[in-house]
Tab-separated table of C-alpha atoms in Angstrom:
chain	number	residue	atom	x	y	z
A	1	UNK	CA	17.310	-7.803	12.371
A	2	UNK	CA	20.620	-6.175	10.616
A	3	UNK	CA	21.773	-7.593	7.167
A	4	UNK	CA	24.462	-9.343	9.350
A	5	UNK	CA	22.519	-11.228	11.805
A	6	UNK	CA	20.069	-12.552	8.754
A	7	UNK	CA	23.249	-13.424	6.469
A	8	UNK	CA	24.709	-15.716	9.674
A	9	UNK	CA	21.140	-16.990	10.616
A	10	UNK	CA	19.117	-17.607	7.221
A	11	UNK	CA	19.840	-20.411	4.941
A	12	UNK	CA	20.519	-17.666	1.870
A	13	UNK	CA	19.445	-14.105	2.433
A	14	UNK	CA	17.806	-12.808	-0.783
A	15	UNK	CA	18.896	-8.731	-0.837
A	16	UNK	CA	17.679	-6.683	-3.588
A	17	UNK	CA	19.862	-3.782	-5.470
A	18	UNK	CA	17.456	-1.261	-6.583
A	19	UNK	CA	17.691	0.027	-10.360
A	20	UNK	CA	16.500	3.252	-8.548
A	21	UNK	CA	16.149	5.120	-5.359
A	22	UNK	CA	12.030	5.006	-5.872
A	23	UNK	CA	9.960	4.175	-2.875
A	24	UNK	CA	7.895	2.620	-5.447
A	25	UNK	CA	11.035	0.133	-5.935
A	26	UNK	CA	11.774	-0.363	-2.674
A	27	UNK	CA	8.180	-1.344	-1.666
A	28	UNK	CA	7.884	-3.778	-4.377
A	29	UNK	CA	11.228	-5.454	-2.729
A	30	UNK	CA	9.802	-5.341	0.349
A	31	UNK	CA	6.337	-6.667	-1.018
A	32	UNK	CA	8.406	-9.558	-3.088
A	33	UNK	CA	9.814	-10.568	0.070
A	34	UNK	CA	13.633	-9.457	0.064
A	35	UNK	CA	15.570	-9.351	3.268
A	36	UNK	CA	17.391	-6.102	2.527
A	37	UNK	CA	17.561	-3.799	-0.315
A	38	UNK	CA	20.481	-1.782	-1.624
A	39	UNK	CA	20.608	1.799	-2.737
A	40	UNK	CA	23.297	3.706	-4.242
A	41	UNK	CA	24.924	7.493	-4.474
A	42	UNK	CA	27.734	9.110	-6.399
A	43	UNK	CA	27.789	6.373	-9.102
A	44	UNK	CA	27.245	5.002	-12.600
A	45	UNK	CA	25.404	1.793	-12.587
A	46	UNK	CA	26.018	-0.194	-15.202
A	47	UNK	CA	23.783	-3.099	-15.432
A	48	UNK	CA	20.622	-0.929	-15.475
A	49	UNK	CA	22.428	2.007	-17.279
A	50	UNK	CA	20.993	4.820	-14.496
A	51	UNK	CA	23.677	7.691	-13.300
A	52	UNK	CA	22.607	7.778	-9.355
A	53	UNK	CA	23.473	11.610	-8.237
A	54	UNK	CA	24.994	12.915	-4.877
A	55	UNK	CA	23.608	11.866	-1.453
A	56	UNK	CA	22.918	16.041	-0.689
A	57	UNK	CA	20.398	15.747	-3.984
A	58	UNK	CA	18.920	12.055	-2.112
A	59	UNK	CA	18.709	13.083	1.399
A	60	UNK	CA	14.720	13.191	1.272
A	61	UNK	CA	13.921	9.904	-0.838
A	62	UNK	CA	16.760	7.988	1.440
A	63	UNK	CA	15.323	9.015	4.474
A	64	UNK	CA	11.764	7.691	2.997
A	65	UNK	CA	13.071	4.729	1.805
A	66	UNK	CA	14.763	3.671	5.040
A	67	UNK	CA	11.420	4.924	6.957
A	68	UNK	CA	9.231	3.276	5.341
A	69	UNK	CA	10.640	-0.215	4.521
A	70	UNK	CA	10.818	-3.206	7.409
A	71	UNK	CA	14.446	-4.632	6.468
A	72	UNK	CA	17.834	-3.823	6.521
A	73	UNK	CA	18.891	-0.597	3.997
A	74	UNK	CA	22.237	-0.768	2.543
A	75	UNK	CA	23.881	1.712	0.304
A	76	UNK	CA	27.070	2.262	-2.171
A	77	UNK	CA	28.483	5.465	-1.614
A	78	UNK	CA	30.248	5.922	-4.565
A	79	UNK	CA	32.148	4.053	-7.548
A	80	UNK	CA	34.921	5.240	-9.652
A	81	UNK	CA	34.293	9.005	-9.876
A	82	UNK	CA	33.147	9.870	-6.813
A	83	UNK	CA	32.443	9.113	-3.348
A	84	UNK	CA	30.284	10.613	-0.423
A	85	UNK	CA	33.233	12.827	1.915
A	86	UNK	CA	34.028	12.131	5.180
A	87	UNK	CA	31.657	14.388	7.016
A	88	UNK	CA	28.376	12.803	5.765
A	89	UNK	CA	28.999	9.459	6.739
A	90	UNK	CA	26.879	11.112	9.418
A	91	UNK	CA	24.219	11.840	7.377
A	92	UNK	CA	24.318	7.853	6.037
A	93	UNK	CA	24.249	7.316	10.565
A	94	UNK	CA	21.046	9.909	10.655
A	95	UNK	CA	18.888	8.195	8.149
A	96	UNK	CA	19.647	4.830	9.678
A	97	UNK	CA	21.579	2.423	6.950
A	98	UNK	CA	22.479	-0.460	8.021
A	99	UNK	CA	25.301	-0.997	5.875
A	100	UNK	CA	27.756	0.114	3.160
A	101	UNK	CA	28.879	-2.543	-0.028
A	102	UNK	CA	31.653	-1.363	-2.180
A	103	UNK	CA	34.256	-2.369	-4.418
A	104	UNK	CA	37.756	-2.603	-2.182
A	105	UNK	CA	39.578	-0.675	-4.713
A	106	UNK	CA	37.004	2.269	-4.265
A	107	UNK	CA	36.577	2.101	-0.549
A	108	UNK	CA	37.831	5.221	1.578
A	109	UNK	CA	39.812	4.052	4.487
A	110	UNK	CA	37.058	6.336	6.449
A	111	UNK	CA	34.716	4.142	4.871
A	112	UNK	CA	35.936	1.476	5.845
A	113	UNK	CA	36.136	2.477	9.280
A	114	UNK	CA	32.456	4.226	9.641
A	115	UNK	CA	31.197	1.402	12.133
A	116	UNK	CA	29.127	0.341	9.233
A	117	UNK	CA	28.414	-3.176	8.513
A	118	UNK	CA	31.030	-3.435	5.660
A	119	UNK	CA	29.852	-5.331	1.896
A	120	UNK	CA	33.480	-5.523	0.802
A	121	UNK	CA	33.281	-6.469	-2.822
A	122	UNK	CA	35.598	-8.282	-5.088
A	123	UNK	CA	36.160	-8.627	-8.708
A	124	UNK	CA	37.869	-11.446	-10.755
A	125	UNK	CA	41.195	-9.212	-10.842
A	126	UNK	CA	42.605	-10.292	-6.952
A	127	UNK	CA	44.001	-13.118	-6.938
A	128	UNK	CA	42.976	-16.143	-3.879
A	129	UNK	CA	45.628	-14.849	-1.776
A	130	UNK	CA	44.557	-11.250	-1.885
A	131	UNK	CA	41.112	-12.478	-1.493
A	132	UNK	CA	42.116	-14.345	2.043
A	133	UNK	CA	43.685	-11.526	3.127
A	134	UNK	CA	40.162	-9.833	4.074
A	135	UNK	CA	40.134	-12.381	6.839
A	136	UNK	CA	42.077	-10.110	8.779
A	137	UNK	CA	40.626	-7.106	7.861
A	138	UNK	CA	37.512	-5.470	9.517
A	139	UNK	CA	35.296	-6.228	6.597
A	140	UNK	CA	31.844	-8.397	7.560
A	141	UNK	CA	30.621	-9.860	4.121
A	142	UNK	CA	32.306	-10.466	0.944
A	143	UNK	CA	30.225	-9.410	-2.140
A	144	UNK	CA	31.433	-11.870	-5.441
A	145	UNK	CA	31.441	-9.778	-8.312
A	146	UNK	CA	33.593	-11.869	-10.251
A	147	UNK	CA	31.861	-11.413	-14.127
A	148	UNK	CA	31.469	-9.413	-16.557
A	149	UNK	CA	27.630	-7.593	-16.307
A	150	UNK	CA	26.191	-9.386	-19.065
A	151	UNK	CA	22.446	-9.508	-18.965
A	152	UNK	CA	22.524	-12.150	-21.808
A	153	UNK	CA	24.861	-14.794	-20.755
A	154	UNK	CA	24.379	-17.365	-17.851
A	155	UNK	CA	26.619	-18.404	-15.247
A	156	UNK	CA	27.957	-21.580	-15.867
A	157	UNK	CA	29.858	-24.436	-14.258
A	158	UNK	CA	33.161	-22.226	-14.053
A	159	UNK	CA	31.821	-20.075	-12.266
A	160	UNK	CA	30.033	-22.006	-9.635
A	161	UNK	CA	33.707	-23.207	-9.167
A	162	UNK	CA	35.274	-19.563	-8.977
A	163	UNK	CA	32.760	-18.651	-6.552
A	164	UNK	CA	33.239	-22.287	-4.357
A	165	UNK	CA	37.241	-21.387	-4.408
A	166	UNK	CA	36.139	-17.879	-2.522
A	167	UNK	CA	34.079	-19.450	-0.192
A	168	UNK	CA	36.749	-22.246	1.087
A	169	UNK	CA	39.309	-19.568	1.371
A	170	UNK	CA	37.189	-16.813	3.539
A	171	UNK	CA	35.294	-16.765	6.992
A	172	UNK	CA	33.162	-14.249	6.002
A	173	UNK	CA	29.748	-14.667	4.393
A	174	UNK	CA	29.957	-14.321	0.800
A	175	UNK	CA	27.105	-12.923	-1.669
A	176	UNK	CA	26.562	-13.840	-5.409
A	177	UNK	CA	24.852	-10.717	-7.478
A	178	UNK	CA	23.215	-11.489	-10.778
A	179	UNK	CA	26.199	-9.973	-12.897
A	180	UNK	CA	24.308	-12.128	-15.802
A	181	UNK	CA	21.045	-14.053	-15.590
A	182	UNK	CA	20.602	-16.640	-12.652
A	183	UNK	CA	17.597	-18.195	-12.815
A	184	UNK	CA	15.428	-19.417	-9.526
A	185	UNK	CA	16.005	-23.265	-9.755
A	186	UNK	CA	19.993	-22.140	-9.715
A	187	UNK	CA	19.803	-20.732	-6.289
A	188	UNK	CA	19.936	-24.273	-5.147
A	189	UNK	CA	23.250	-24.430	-6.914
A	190	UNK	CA	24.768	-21.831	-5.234
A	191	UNK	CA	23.388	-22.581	-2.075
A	192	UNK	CA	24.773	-26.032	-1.948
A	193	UNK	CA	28.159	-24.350	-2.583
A	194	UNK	CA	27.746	-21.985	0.387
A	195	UNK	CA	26.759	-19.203	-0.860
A	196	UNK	CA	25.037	-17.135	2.361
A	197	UNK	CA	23.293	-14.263	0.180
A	198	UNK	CA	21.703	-13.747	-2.963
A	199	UNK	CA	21.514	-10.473	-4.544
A	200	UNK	CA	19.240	-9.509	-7.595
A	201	UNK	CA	19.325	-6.244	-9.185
A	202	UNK	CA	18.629	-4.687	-12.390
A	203	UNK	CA	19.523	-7.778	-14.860
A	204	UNK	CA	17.007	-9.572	-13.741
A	205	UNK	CA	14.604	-7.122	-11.944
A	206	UNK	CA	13.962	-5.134	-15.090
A	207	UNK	CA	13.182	-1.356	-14.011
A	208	UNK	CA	9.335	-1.244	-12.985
A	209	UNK	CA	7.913	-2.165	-9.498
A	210	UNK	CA	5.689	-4.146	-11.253
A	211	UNK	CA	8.232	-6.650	-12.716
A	212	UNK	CA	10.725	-6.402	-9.419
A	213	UNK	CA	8.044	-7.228	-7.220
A	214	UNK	CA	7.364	-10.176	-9.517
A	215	UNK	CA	10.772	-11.298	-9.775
A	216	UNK	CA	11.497	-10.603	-6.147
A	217	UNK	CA	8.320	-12.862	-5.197
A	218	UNK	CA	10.156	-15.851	-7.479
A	219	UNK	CA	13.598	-15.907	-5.983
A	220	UNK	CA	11.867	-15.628	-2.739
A	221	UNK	CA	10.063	-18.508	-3.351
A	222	UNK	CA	13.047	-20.638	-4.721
A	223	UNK	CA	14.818	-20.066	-1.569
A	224	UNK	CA	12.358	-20.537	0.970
A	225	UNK	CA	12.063	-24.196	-0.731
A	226	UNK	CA	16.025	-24.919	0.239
């Protein structure tokens, strides 16, 4: 089942954004019981402080990953200094992603018209009517990244209210990441908001398959008890 279909058909879909493109990581997803995972290329991750090379240097670990895992694959093809070119968004099609999630503001309009599932996501800095205009726009899911990556600070009130405001104004499904530490009871909190996905990376995954798979296995728990 695509990310997609699971994001329409699951109470909250619980994807995990790998702190590294390790089958070792992705496994211990898999094993924790995430619905998709999330690689990346061409990019700078912040919140767990890695610098992820070019796809052409990936090629072989990708194609393992996406081989060897049950779930949906998803991958960011770039950030703010670089993106994968045009041609090999055919590569991405011969390993078999399922979809692409970047930021709007970094997305190639080639990108955004690969036949990819599209993670469209969305920082604090558009305002609710920019935010509604992605209604009309050939984008399938709406990734929240509305804070600061602060591993920590909590969420609080504020924001459950910033992310409701999204939700009312979009049809799409809309994801929360852990931008700062959200702890497994507070799934419920953003579930009862209507949040559709739930995605945990390095903040709260730490950087071993060890811990992931532990903290995986929590979250998975919390939301199978919605």
């Amino acid at each position: 089942m695509r990310l997609i279909e699971r994001l329409k058909s699951n109470k909250m879909t619980l994807i995990v954004s790998l702190p590294q493109n390790t089958l070792e990581l992705a496994l211990a997803a898999v094993n924790g019981g995430a619905d998709a995972i999330k690689v990346h290329t061409n990019v700078f991750h912040r919140a767990s402080g890695n610098r992820f090379p070019r796809l052409i240097e990936q090629v072989d670990i990708l194609e393992e990953i996406v081989r060897k895992v049950n779930i949906p694959v998803g991958i960011v093809p770039g950030g703010d200094e670089s993106c994968i070119e045009k041609e090999e968004i055919k590569i991405l099609k011969d390993i078999g992603f399922d979809f692409i999630s970047m930021f709007v503001h970094h997305m190639p309009l080639y990108i955004y018209k690969s036949g990819f599932t599209i993670m469209s996501t969305i920082t604090r800095d558009y305002t609710i009517d920019e935010i509604k205009t992605l209604n009309y726009l050939n984008v399938d899911v709406i990734e929240a990244d509305m804070l600061p990556d602060d591993k920590k600070d909590i969420i609080y009130l504020a924001d459950l209210m910033r992310y409701r405001k999204i939700i009312e104004y979009v049809n799409k499904p809309v994801v929360v990441p852990t931008q700062r530490v959200i702890l497994p009871e507070e799934v419920e909190d953003l579930y009862n908001i209507g949040v559709r996905g739930f995605m945990i990376g390095a903040i709260v995954t730490g950087n071993s398959p060890n811990q992931l798979e532990r903290v995986t296995s929590e979250y998975r728990k919390a939301i199978d008890r919605l």
